[in-house]
Amino acid sequence: MNSIKNSHDLIYKHVYRSEDIDPVYIKSVDMISEKEVEEFVKKYKSAGFVVFELLNDSTNQNVMLKIAKRFKLGEPFVPNIYLSKPEIYEKSGLNIIKAGEGTHRAFQTINEQKIHCDGTIEPIGKIKTSILLCITPAAVGGETIIFNSVAAFYDLYENKESNSIMSSFLHFKALKRVAVNGEKEEYIGPSFLINNGEISSRFSLDNTCDWDFGFRNVEFLKEAYSLMTEKITPNSPYYIETRLKKNQGIVMANDKISHGRKEYKDGNSKREMIRGLFEIKLAYSD
Ligand SMILES: [Fe+2]
């Protein structure tokens, strides 16, 4: 049995509560203070995400890049499958999420998107940080859903009765994800990984997932899947929702928690978000 170190207990044992979605206020992205950083990191370490609100900056791609710089996230990551698709990613390496002409379910439609980790065909743990910044909220709906996958996994894995079942998520054939909007590129790998006592996740349930592949190949995976999905209910300690307002954003530990989006309706102006992916873990969060 792989042992899990207690140094990450904060997130593994966290119970979501309404304070978790209270924003950290940022007075100026050019001068994010030590105190703002401290508050940011404290929330991030325990919840696996932090909501923030810009008090004086207007929301644009440059603002996202400045936040990334302050938290030492490096340059935005562009998945290989999108390098040849200029309509999906901007020159900055960020992408705009807005319903439009295209058919990309997540980026260009108003549909619900079930929980997932960003980076459909990236290896587990590759994209450690994902940021969303709200330029315009939806007229109705579009809430961001957060599920603390590593905490739900930890709870069931540490339980003697379910440990052997949960181990099936660690199998190298557990989860196949397919770039359904691309050339159907796919990646098969574990759903959870325990490395040096730290859990990483790519637990996802969205339309990119082919769980039947895993069920055919991995013993007890179906049972493990049932145990996990039972935890995804609005009153679960691992589940929380927030509706980002204009000038609010969310930074997520993409290798720890899963996120999704509820369907929405646009009014006169369309819901518009900027998204950035980063391979580096938020600095100071160890
Ligand atoms: Fe996403």
PDB file of C-alpha atoms and ligand atoms in Angstrom:
ATOM      1  CA  MET A   1       0.000   0.000   0.000  1.00  0.00           C
ATOM      2  CA  ASN A   2       1.364   3.403  -0.974  1.00  0.00           C
ATOM      3  CA  SER A   3       1.534   5.641   2.035  1.00  0.00           C
ATOM      4  CA  ILE A   4       0.358   9.201   1.939  1.00  0.00           C
ATOM      5  CA  LYS A   5       2.280  11.860   3.798  1.00  0.00           C
ATOM      6  CA  ASN A   6       0.549  14.014   6.324  1.00  0.00           C
ATOM      7  CA  SER A   7       2.216  17.154   5.053  1.00  0.00           C
ATOM      8  CA  HIS A   8      -0.662  17.574   2.595  1.00  0.00           C
ATOM      9  CA  ASP A   9      -3.320  16.961   5.230  1.00  0.00           C
ATOM     10  CA  LEU A  10      -4.763  20.436   4.877  1.00  0.00           C
ATOM     11  CA  ILE A  11      -6.303  19.728   1.496  1.00  0.00           C
ATOM     12  CA  TYR A  12      -6.878  15.986   1.989  1.00  0.00           C
ATOM     13  CA  LYS A  13      -8.943  16.585   5.094  1.00  0.00           C
ATOM     14  CA  HIS A  14     -10.574  19.822   4.102  1.00  0.00           C
ATOM     15  CA  VAL A  15     -14.344  20.164   4.382  1.00  0.00           C
ATOM     16  CA  TYR A  16     -15.747  22.820   2.065  1.00  0.00           C
ATOM     17  CA  ARG A  17     -17.642  25.648   3.701  1.00  0.00           C
ATOM     18  CA  SER A  18     -19.011  28.942   2.439  1.00  0.00           C
ATOM     19  CA  GLU A  19     -15.920  30.945   3.529  1.00  0.00           C
ATOM     20  CA  ASP A  20     -13.906  29.043   0.944  1.00  0.00           C
ATOM     21  CA  ILE A  21     -15.556  31.005  -1.866  1.00  0.00           C
ATOM     22  CA  ASP A  22     -15.089  34.411  -0.217  1.00  0.00           C
ATOM     23  CA  PRO A  23     -12.703  36.291  -2.485  1.00  0.00           C
ATOM     24  CA  VAL A  24      -9.272  37.583  -1.612  1.00  0.00           C
ATOM     25  CA  TYR A  25      -9.297  41.235  -2.648  1.00  0.00           C
ATOM     26  CA  ILE A  26      -6.407  42.445  -4.771  1.00  0.00           C
ATOM     27  CA  LYS A  27      -5.941  46.207  -4.763  1.00  0.00           C
ATOM     28  CA  SER A  28      -3.510  46.318  -7.658  1.00  0.00           C
ATOM     29  CA  VAL A  29      -2.078  43.504  -9.769  1.00  0.00           C
ATOM     30  CA  ASP A  30       1.089  45.582 -10.179  1.00  0.00           C
ATOM     31  CA  MET A  31       1.677  45.530  -6.437  1.00  0.00           C
ATOM     32  CA  ILE A  32       0.140  42.442  -4.894  1.00  0.00           C
ATOM     33  CA  SER A  33       1.109  42.862  -1.258  1.00  0.00           C
ATOM     34  CA  GLU A  34       2.695  40.259   1.030  1.00  0.00           C
ATOM     35  CA  LYS A  35      -0.498  40.262   3.061  1.00  0.00           C
ATOM     36  CA  GLU A  36      -2.623  39.545  -0.016  1.00  0.00           C
ATOM     37  CA  VAL A  37      -0.234  36.755  -1.023  1.00  0.00           C
ATOM     38  CA  GLU A  38      -0.382  35.263   2.463  1.00  0.00           C
ATOM     39  CA  GLU A  39      -4.175  35.244   2.513  1.00  0.00           C
ATOM     40  CA  PHE A  40      -4.229  33.822  -1.010  1.00  0.00           C
ATOM     41  CA  VAL A  41      -1.867  30.968  -0.230  1.00  0.00           C
ATOM     42  CA  LYS A  42      -3.564  30.103   3.061  1.00  0.00           C
ATOM     43  CA  LYS A  43      -6.891  29.553   1.312  1.00  0.00           C
ATOM     44  CA  TYR A  44      -5.253  27.787  -1.638  1.00  0.00           C
ATOM     45  CA  LYS A  45      -3.399  25.279   0.532  1.00  0.00           C
ATOM     46  CA  SER A  46      -6.468  24.170   2.401  1.00  0.00           C
ATOM     47  CA  ALA A  47      -9.168  24.319  -0.292  1.00  0.00           C
ATOM     48  CA  GLY A  48      -7.115  23.621  -3.443  1.00  0.00           C
ATOM     49  CA  PHE A  49      -8.456  26.819  -4.962  1.00  0.00           C
ATOM     50  CA  VAL A  50      -8.862  30.497  -4.227  1.00  0.00           C
ATOM     51  CA  VAL A  51     -11.353  33.033  -5.529  1.00  0.00           C
ATOM     52  CA  PHE A  52      -9.993  36.547  -5.941  1.00  0.00           C
ATOM     53  CA  GLU A  53     -11.443  39.894  -6.872  1.00  0.00           C
ATOM     54  CA  LEU A  54      -9.684  42.758  -8.605  1.00  0.00           C
ATOM     55  CA  LEU A  55     -10.635  46.025  -6.944  1.00  0.00           C
ATOM     56  CA  ASN A  56      -9.038  48.472  -9.343  1.00  0.00           C
ATOM     57  CA  ASP A  57      -7.767  46.666 -12.431  1.00  0.00           C
ATOM     58  CA  SER A  58      -9.880  46.060 -15.486  1.00  0.00           C
ATOM     59  CA  THR A  59      -9.972  42.406 -16.453  1.00  0.00           C
ATOM     60  CA  ASN A  60      -7.836  41.457 -19.430  1.00  0.00           C
ATOM     61  CA  GLN A  61      -5.172  38.967 -20.488  1.00  0.00           C
ATOM     62  CA  ASN A  62      -2.381  41.146 -19.201  1.00  0.00           C
ATOM     63  CA  VAL A  63      -3.849  41.046 -15.707  1.00  0.00           C
ATOM     64  CA  MET A  64      -3.851  37.242 -15.781  1.00  0.00           C
ATOM     65  CA  LEU A  65      -0.196  37.253 -16.867  1.00  0.00           C
ATOM     66  CA  LYS A  66       0.724  39.622 -14.033  1.00  0.00           C
ATOM     67  CA  ILE A  67      -0.974  37.412 -11.449  1.00  0.00           C
ATOM     68  CA  ALA A  68       0.829  34.378 -12.888  1.00  0.00           C
ATOM     69  CA  LYS A  69       4.129  36.227 -12.612  1.00  0.00           C
ATOM     70  CA  ARG A  70       3.542  37.269  -8.993  1.00  0.00           C
ATOM     71  CA  PHE A  71       2.862  33.659  -8.050  1.00  0.00           C
ATOM     72  CA  LYS A  72       5.813  32.384 -10.124  1.00  0.00           C
ATOM     73  CA  LEU A  73       3.706  30.194 -12.398  1.00  0.00           C
ATOM     74  CA  GLY A  74       5.889  30.625 -15.479  1.00  0.00           C
ATOM     75  CA  GLU A  75       4.578  31.040 -19.004  1.00  0.00           C
ATOM     76  CA  PRO A  76       1.078  29.833 -19.937  1.00  0.00           C
ATOM     77  CA  PHE A  77       1.016  26.284 -21.239  1.00  0.00           C
ATOM     78  CA  VAL A  78      -0.532  25.551 -24.635  1.00  0.00           C
ATOM     79  CA  PRO A  79      -1.365  21.864 -25.157  1.00  0.00           C
ATOM     80  CA  ASN A  80       0.235  20.438 -28.296  1.00  0.00           C
ATOM     81  CA  ILE A  81      -3.121  19.611 -29.807  1.00  0.00           C
ATOM     82  CA  TYR A  82      -3.970  23.316 -29.932  1.00  0.00           C
ATOM     83  CA  LEU A  83      -0.682  24.613 -31.318  1.00  0.00           C
ATOM     84  CA  SER A  84      -2.133  24.470 -34.819  1.00  0.00           C
ATOM     85  CA  LYS A  85      -5.495  25.954 -33.849  1.00  0.00           C
ATOM     86  CA  PRO A  86      -5.148  29.709 -33.542  1.00  0.00           C
ATOM     87  CA  GLU A  87      -8.910  30.045 -33.079  1.00  0.00           C
ATOM     88  CA  ILE A  88      -8.683  28.379 -29.648  1.00  0.00           C
ATOM     89  CA  TYR A  89      -5.587  29.983 -28.085  1.00  0.00           C
ATOM     90  CA  GLU A  90      -4.443  33.592 -28.092  1.00  0.00           C
ATOM     91  CA  LYS A  91      -0.873  34.667 -28.824  1.00  0.00           C
ATOM     92  CA  SER A  92      -0.374  35.143 -25.080  1.00  0.00           C
ATOM     93  CA  GLY A  93      -0.912  31.408 -24.543  1.00  0.00           C
ATOM     94  CA  LEU A  94      -4.219  32.107 -22.789  1.00  0.00           C
ATOM     95  CA  ASN A  95      -7.598  31.259 -24.178  1.00  0.00           C
ATOM     96  CA  ILE A  96     -10.936  33.014 -24.257  1.00  0.00           C
ATOM     97  CA  ILE A  97     -13.996  31.025 -23.270  1.00  0.00           C
ATOM     98  CA  LYS A  98     -17.068  32.433 -24.953  1.00  0.00           C
ATOM     99  CA  ALA A  99     -20.016  30.937 -26.844  1.00  0.00           C
ATOM    100  CA  GLY A 100     -19.511  31.602 -30.519  1.00  0.00           C
ATOM    101  CA  GLU A 101     -19.272  30.093 -33.935  1.00  0.00           C
ATOM    102  CA  GLY A 102     -17.189  27.086 -32.941  1.00  0.00           C
ATOM    103  CA  THR A 103     -18.339  23.815 -31.465  1.00  0.00           C
ATOM    104  CA  HIS A 104     -15.732  23.184 -28.767  1.00  0.00           C
ATOM    105  CA  ARG A 105     -17.987  22.107 -25.922  1.00  0.00           C
ATOM    106  CA  ALA A 106     -16.042  23.772 -23.167  1.00  0.00           C
ATOM    107  CA  PHE A 107     -14.742  26.861 -24.884  1.00  0.00           C
ATOM    108  CA  GLN A 108     -17.416  27.817 -27.398  1.00  0.00           C
ATOM    109  CA  THR A 109     -20.804  26.587 -26.196  1.00  0.00           C
ATOM    110  CA  ILE A 110     -23.196  27.333 -23.346  1.00  0.00           C
ATOM    111  CA  ASN A 111     -23.534  23.680 -22.330  1.00  0.00           C
ATOM    112  CA  GLU A 112     -22.877  22.174 -18.969  1.00  0.00           C
ATOM    113  CA  GLN A 113     -19.382  20.815 -18.596  1.00  0.00           C
ATOM    114  CA  LYS A 114     -19.048  17.992 -16.095  1.00  0.00           C
ATOM    115  CA  ILE A 115     -16.146  17.936 -13.655  1.00  0.00           C
ATOM    116  CA  HIS A 116     -12.680  17.403 -15.105  1.00  0.00           C
ATOM    117  CA  CYS A 117      -9.054  18.392 -14.858  1.00  0.00           C
ATOM    118  CA  ASP A 118      -7.732  20.674 -17.580  1.00  0.00           C
ATOM    119  CA  GLY A 119      -5.333  19.126 -20.078  1.00  0.00           C
ATOM    120  CA  THR A 120      -7.403  16.296 -21.565  1.00  0.00           C
ATOM    121  CA  ILE A 121      -4.498  14.336 -23.009  1.00  0.00           C
ATOM    122  CA  GLU A 122      -1.726  15.503 -20.691  1.00  0.00           C
ATOM    123  CA  PRO A 123      -0.130  13.067 -18.249  1.00  0.00           C
ATOM    124  CA  ILE A 124      -1.330  13.163 -14.659  1.00  0.00           C
ATOM    125  CA  GLY A 125       0.045  16.117 -12.717  1.00  0.00           C
ATOM    126  CA  LYS A 126       1.375  17.894 -15.808  1.00  0.00           C
ATOM    127  CA  ILE A 127      -0.809  20.997 -15.515  1.00  0.00           C
ATOM    128  CA  LYS A 128      -0.637  21.997 -11.887  1.00  0.00           C
ATOM    129  CA  THR A 129      -2.429  25.316 -12.006  1.00  0.00           C
ATOM    130  CA  SER A 130      -5.449  26.553 -13.897  1.00  0.00           C
ATOM    131  CA  ILE A 131      -6.817  30.093 -13.682  1.00  0.00           C
ATOM    132  CA  LEU A 132     -10.148  31.506 -14.811  1.00  0.00           C
ATOM    133  CA  LEU A 133     -10.825  35.218 -14.905  1.00  0.00           C
ATOM    134  CA  CYS A 134     -14.323  36.556 -15.467  1.00  0.00           C
ATOM    135  CA  ILE A 135     -14.728  39.438 -17.904  1.00  0.00           C
ATOM    136  CA  THR A 136     -18.499  39.048 -18.227  1.00  0.00           C
ATOM    137  CA  PRO A 137     -20.651  36.624 -16.218  1.00  0.00           C
ATOM    138  CA  ALA A 138     -23.542  34.765 -17.819  1.00  0.00           C
ATOM    139  CA  ALA A 139     -27.000  36.309 -17.577  1.00  0.00           C
ATOM    140  CA  VAL A 140     -28.182  33.091 -15.915  1.00  0.00           C
ATOM    141  CA  GLY A 141     -26.170  30.107 -14.652  1.00  0.00           C
ATOM    142  CA  GLY A 142     -22.568  29.279 -15.548  1.00  0.00           C
ATOM    143  CA  GLU A 143     -21.589  28.478 -11.964  1.00  0.00           C
ATOM    144  CA  THR A 144     -18.148  26.949 -11.434  1.00  0.00           C
ATOM    145  CA  ILE A 145     -18.308  23.590  -9.657  1.00  0.00           C
ATOM    146  CA  ILE A 146     -15.419  22.394  -7.526  1.00  0.00           C
ATOM    147  CA  PHE A 147     -14.907  18.810  -6.366  1.00  0.00           C
ATOM    148  CA  ASN A 148     -12.014  18.044  -4.043  1.00  0.00           C
ATOM    149  CA  SER A 149     -10.983  14.825  -5.792  1.00  0.00           C
ATOM    150  CA  VAL A 150      -7.848  14.158  -3.752  1.00  0.00           C
ATOM    151  CA  ALA A 151      -9.769  14.530  -0.473  1.00  0.00           C
ATOM    152  CA  ALA A 152     -12.517  12.156  -1.599  1.00  0.00           C
ATOM    153  CA  PHE A 153      -9.866   9.696  -2.789  1.00  0.00           C
ATOM    154  CA  TYR A 154      -7.867  10.021   0.439  1.00  0.00           C
ATOM    155  CA  ASP A 155     -10.939   9.379   2.575  1.00  0.00           C
ATOM    156  CA  LEU A 156     -11.791   6.154   0.710  1.00  0.00           C
ATOM    157  CA  TYR A 157      -8.197   5.001   0.187  1.00  0.00           C
ATOM    158  CA  GLU A 158      -7.288   5.321   3.865  1.00  0.00           C
ATOM    159  CA  ASN A 159     -10.333   3.265   4.798  1.00  0.00           C
ATOM    160  CA  LYS A 160      -9.291  -0.401   5.144  1.00  0.00           C
ATOM    161  CA  GLU A 161     -12.581  -1.607   3.713  1.00  0.00           C
ATOM    162  CA  SER A 162     -12.294   0.325   0.463  1.00  0.00           C
ATOM    163  CA  ASN A 163      -8.496   0.569   0.095  1.00  0.00           C
ATOM    164  CA  SER A 164      -8.055  -2.316  -2.333  1.00  0.00           C
ATOM    165  CA  ILE A 165     -10.970  -1.123  -4.473  1.00  0.00           C
ATOM    166  CA  MET A 166      -9.621   2.433  -4.560  1.00  0.00           C
ATOM    167  CA  SER A 167      -6.187   1.163  -5.629  1.00  0.00           C
ATOM    168  CA  SER A 168      -7.716   0.448  -9.032  1.00  0.00           C
ATOM    169  CA  PHE A 169      -7.663   4.211  -9.748  1.00  0.00           C
ATOM    170  CA  LEU A 170      -3.846   4.005  -9.603  1.00  0.00           C
ATOM    171  CA  HIS A 171      -3.724   1.491 -12.466  1.00  0.00           C
ATOM    172  CA  PHE A 172      -2.047   2.733 -15.653  1.00  0.00           C
ATOM    173  CA  LYS A 173      -5.129   1.857 -17.696  1.00  0.00           C
ATOM    174  CA  ALA A 174      -7.685   3.389 -15.350  1.00  0.00           C
ATOM    175  CA  LEU A 175      -8.677   6.450 -17.333  1.00  0.00           C
ATOM    176  CA  LYS A 176      -8.743   7.068 -21.054  1.00  0.00           C
ATOM    177  CA  ARG A 177      -9.504  10.627 -22.115  1.00  0.00           C
ATOM    178  CA  VAL A 178     -10.085  11.667 -25.704  1.00  0.00           C
ATOM    179  CA  ALA A 179      -9.768  15.128 -27.261  1.00  0.00           C
ATOM    180  CA  VAL A 180     -13.311  14.963 -28.575  1.00  0.00           C
ATOM    181  CA  ASN A 181     -13.081  18.329 -30.282  1.00  0.00           C
ATOM    182  CA  GLY A 182      -9.705  17.685 -31.862  1.00  0.00           C
ATOM    183  CA  GLU A 183      -8.360  14.846 -33.938  1.00  0.00           C
ATOM    184  CA  LYS A 184      -9.520  12.361 -31.276  1.00  0.00           C
ATOM    185  CA  GLU A 185      -6.054  12.227 -29.747  1.00  0.00           C
ATOM    186  CA  GLU A 186      -6.155  10.200 -26.541  1.00  0.00           C
ATOM    187  CA  TYR A 187      -4.241   9.604 -23.368  1.00  0.00           C
ATOM    188  CA  ILE A 188      -4.509   6.576 -21.117  1.00  0.00           C
ATOM    189  CA  GLY A 189      -3.129   6.710 -17.597  1.00  0.00           C
ATOM    190  CA  PRO A 190      -3.979   6.480 -13.924  1.00  0.00           C
ATOM    191  CA  SER A 191      -6.785   8.551 -12.499  1.00  0.00           C
ATOM    192  CA  PHE A 192      -4.842   9.092  -9.279  1.00  0.00           C
ATOM    193  CA  LEU A 193      -1.145   8.850  -8.544  1.00  0.00           C
ATOM    194  CA  ILE A 194       0.667   8.619  -5.204  1.00  0.00           C
ATOM    195  CA  ASN A 195       4.218   9.819  -5.583  1.00  0.00           C
ATOM    196  CA  ASN A 196       6.495  10.592  -2.632  1.00  0.00           C
ATOM    197  CA  GLY A 197       3.436  10.519  -0.417  1.00  0.00           C
ATOM    198  CA  GLU A 198       1.598  13.147  -2.460  1.00  0.00           C
ATOM    199  CA  ILE A 199      -1.632  12.454  -4.346  1.00  0.00           C
ATOM    200  CA  SER A 200      -2.165  13.826  -7.857  1.00  0.00           C
ATOM    201  CA  SER A 201      -5.446  13.588  -9.709  1.00  0.00           C
ATOM    202  CA  ARG A 202      -6.851  13.673 -13.223  1.00  0.00           C
ATOM    203  CA  PHE A 203     -10.245  12.449 -12.052  1.00  0.00           C
ATOM    204  CA  SER A 204     -12.770  13.647 -14.624  1.00  0.00           C
ATOM    205  CA  LEU A 205     -16.308  12.819 -15.683  1.00  0.00           C
ATOM    206  CA  ASP A 206     -16.816  15.094 -18.672  1.00  0.00           C
ATOM    207  CA  ASN A 207     -17.428  14.130 -22.291  1.00  0.00           C
ATOM    208  CA  THR A 208     -13.701  13.491 -22.857  1.00  0.00           C
ATOM    209  CA  CYS A 209     -13.716  10.423 -20.574  1.00  0.00           C
ATOM    210  CA  ASP A 210     -14.011   6.814 -21.685  1.00  0.00           C
ATOM    211  CA  TRP A 211     -14.459   5.082 -18.341  1.00  0.00           C
ATOM    212  CA  ASP A 212     -15.758   1.929 -20.045  1.00  0.00           C
ATOM    213  CA  PHE A 213     -12.226   1.376 -21.314  1.00  0.00           C
ATOM    214  CA  GLY A 214     -10.965   1.307 -17.721  1.00  0.00           C
ATOM    215  CA  PHE A 215     -13.870  -0.845 -16.525  1.00  0.00           C
ATOM    216  CA  ARG A 216     -12.934  -3.457 -19.144  1.00  0.00           C
ATOM    217  CA  ASN A 217      -9.261  -3.411 -18.219  1.00  0.00           C
ATOM    218  CA  VAL A 218      -9.012  -2.802 -14.480  1.00  0.00           C
ATOM    219  CA  GLU A 219     -10.457  -4.996 -11.760  1.00  0.00           C
ATOM    220  CA  PHE A 220     -12.657  -3.204  -9.205  1.00  0.00           C
ATOM    221  CA  LEU A 221     -12.485   0.092 -11.117  1.00  0.00           C
ATOM    222  CA  LYS A 222     -16.236   0.177 -11.586  1.00  0.00           C
ATOM    223  CA  GLU A 223     -16.733  -0.219  -7.847  1.00  0.00           C
ATOM    224  CA  ALA A 224     -14.176   2.503  -7.133  1.00  0.00           C
ATOM    225  CA  TYR A 225     -15.882   4.782  -9.642  1.00  0.00           C
ATOM    226  CA  SER A 226     -19.218   4.242  -7.867  1.00  0.00           C
ATOM    227  CA  LEU A 227     -17.712   5.057  -4.467  1.00  0.00           C
ATOM    228  CA  MET A 228     -16.193   8.278  -5.814  1.00  0.00           C
ATOM    229  CA  THR A 229     -19.199   9.497  -7.757  1.00  0.00           C
ATOM    230  CA  GLU A 230     -21.419   8.982  -4.687  1.00  0.00           C
ATOM    231  CA  LYS A 231     -19.408  11.796  -3.097  1.00  0.00           C
ATOM    232  CA  ILE A 232     -20.314  14.297  -5.806  1.00  0.00           C
ATOM    233  CA  THR A 233     -23.482  15.801  -4.383  1.00  0.00           C
ATOM    234  CA  PRO A 234     -24.177  19.406  -3.387  1.00  0.00           C
ATOM    235  CA  ASN A 235     -24.115  18.510   0.318  1.00  0.00           C
ATOM    236  CA  SER A 236     -20.860  16.550   0.114  1.00  0.00           C
ATOM    237  CA  PRO A 237     -17.941  17.944   2.156  1.00  0.00           C
ATOM    238  CA  TYR A 238     -15.898  17.800  -1.057  1.00  0.00           C
ATOM    239  CA  TYR A 239     -18.281  19.789  -3.249  1.00  0.00           C
ATOM    240  CA  ILE A 240     -18.784  23.529  -3.585  1.00  0.00           C
ATOM    241  CA  GLU A 241     -20.043  25.929  -6.243  1.00  0.00           C
ATOM    242  CA  THR A 242     -19.419  29.565  -6.942  1.00  0.00           C
ATOM    243  CA  ARG A 243     -20.615  31.983  -9.580  1.00  0.00           C
ATOM    244  CA  LEU A 244     -17.762  34.243 -10.601  1.00  0.00           C
ATOM    245  CA  LYS A 245     -18.685  37.898 -10.909  1.00  0.00           C
ATOM    246  CA  LYS A 246     -17.137  40.435 -13.238  1.00  0.00           C
ATOM    247  CA  ASN A 247     -13.522  41.081 -12.161  1.00  0.00           C
ATOM    248  CA  GLN A 248     -13.409  37.898 -10.095  1.00  0.00           C
ATOM    249  CA  GLY A 249     -11.203  34.947 -10.858  1.00  0.00           C
ATOM    250  CA  ILE A 250     -10.328  31.545  -9.477  1.00  0.00           C
ATOM    251  CA  VAL A 251      -6.947  29.831  -9.239  1.00  0.00           C
ATOM    252  CA  MET A 252      -7.197  26.057  -9.008  1.00  0.00           C
ATOM    253  CA  ALA A 253      -4.759  23.280  -8.151  1.00  0.00           C
ATOM    254  CA  ASN A 254      -5.551  21.366 -11.337  1.00  0.00           C
ATOM    255  CA  ASP A 255      -3.590  18.318 -10.155  1.00  0.00           C
ATOM    256  CA  LYS A 256      -5.641  18.095  -6.955  1.00  0.00           C
ATOM    257  CA  ILE A 257      -9.223  19.229  -7.473  1.00  0.00           C
ATOM    258  CA  SER A 258     -11.624  18.782 -10.386  1.00  0.00           C
ATOM    259  CA  HIS A 259     -13.843  21.525 -11.721  1.00  0.00           C
ATOM    260  CA  GLY A 260     -16.870  21.891 -13.955  1.00  0.00           C
ATOM    261  CA  ARG A 261     -19.357  24.421 -15.170  1.00  0.00           C
ATOM    262  CA  LYS A 262     -23.130  24.548 -15.136  1.00  0.00           C
ATOM    263  CA  GLU A 263     -24.949  25.414 -18.327  1.00  0.00           C
ATOM    264  CA  TYR A 264     -25.831  29.037 -18.803  1.00  0.00           C
ATOM    265  CA  LYS A 265     -27.780  31.603 -20.786  1.00  0.00           C
ATOM    266  CA  ASP A 266     -26.327  34.741 -22.292  1.00  0.00           C
ATOM    267  CA  GLY A 267     -28.003  38.120 -22.160  1.00  0.00           C
ATOM    268  CA  ASN A 268     -27.111  41.091 -24.369  1.00  0.00           C
ATOM    269  CA  SER A 269     -23.427  40.559 -23.732  1.00  0.00           C
ATOM    270  CA  LYS A 270     -21.924  37.076 -23.829  1.00  0.00           C
ATOM    271  CA  ARG A 271     -20.335  35.327 -20.875  1.00  0.00           C
ATOM    272  CA  GLU A 272     -16.597  35.701 -21.342  1.00  0.00           C
ATOM    273  CA  MET A 273     -13.765  34.154 -19.368  1.00  0.00           C
ATOM    274  CA  ILE A 274     -10.009  34.120 -19.811  1.00  0.00           C
ATOM    275  CA  ARG A 275      -8.304  30.844 -18.998  1.00  0.00           C
ATOM    276  CA  GLY A 276      -4.643  30.156 -18.324  1.00  0.00           C
ATOM    277  CA  LEU A 277      -2.923  26.801 -17.762  1.00  0.00           C
ATOM    278  CA  PHE A 278       0.428  26.531 -16.013  1.00  0.00           C
ATOM    279  CA  GLU A 279       2.777  23.633 -15.405  1.00  0.00           C
ATOM    280  CA  ILE A 280       4.116  25.136 -12.214  1.00  0.00           C
ATOM    281  CA  LYS A 281       2.540  24.799  -8.797  1.00  0.00           C
ATOM    282  CA  LEU A 282       1.548  28.050  -7.137  1.00  0.00           C
ATOM    283  CA  ALA A 283       4.689  29.294  -5.376  1.00  0.00           C
ATOM    284  CA  TYR A 284       4.765  29.378  -1.590  1.00  0.00           C
ATOM    285  CA  SER A 285       2.074  26.673  -1.401  1.00  0.00           C
ATOM    286  CA  ASP A 286       4.372  23.880  -0.178  1.00  0.00           C
TER     287      ASP A 286
HETATM  288 FE    FE B   1     -11.723  23.305 -17.355  1.00  0.00          FE
END
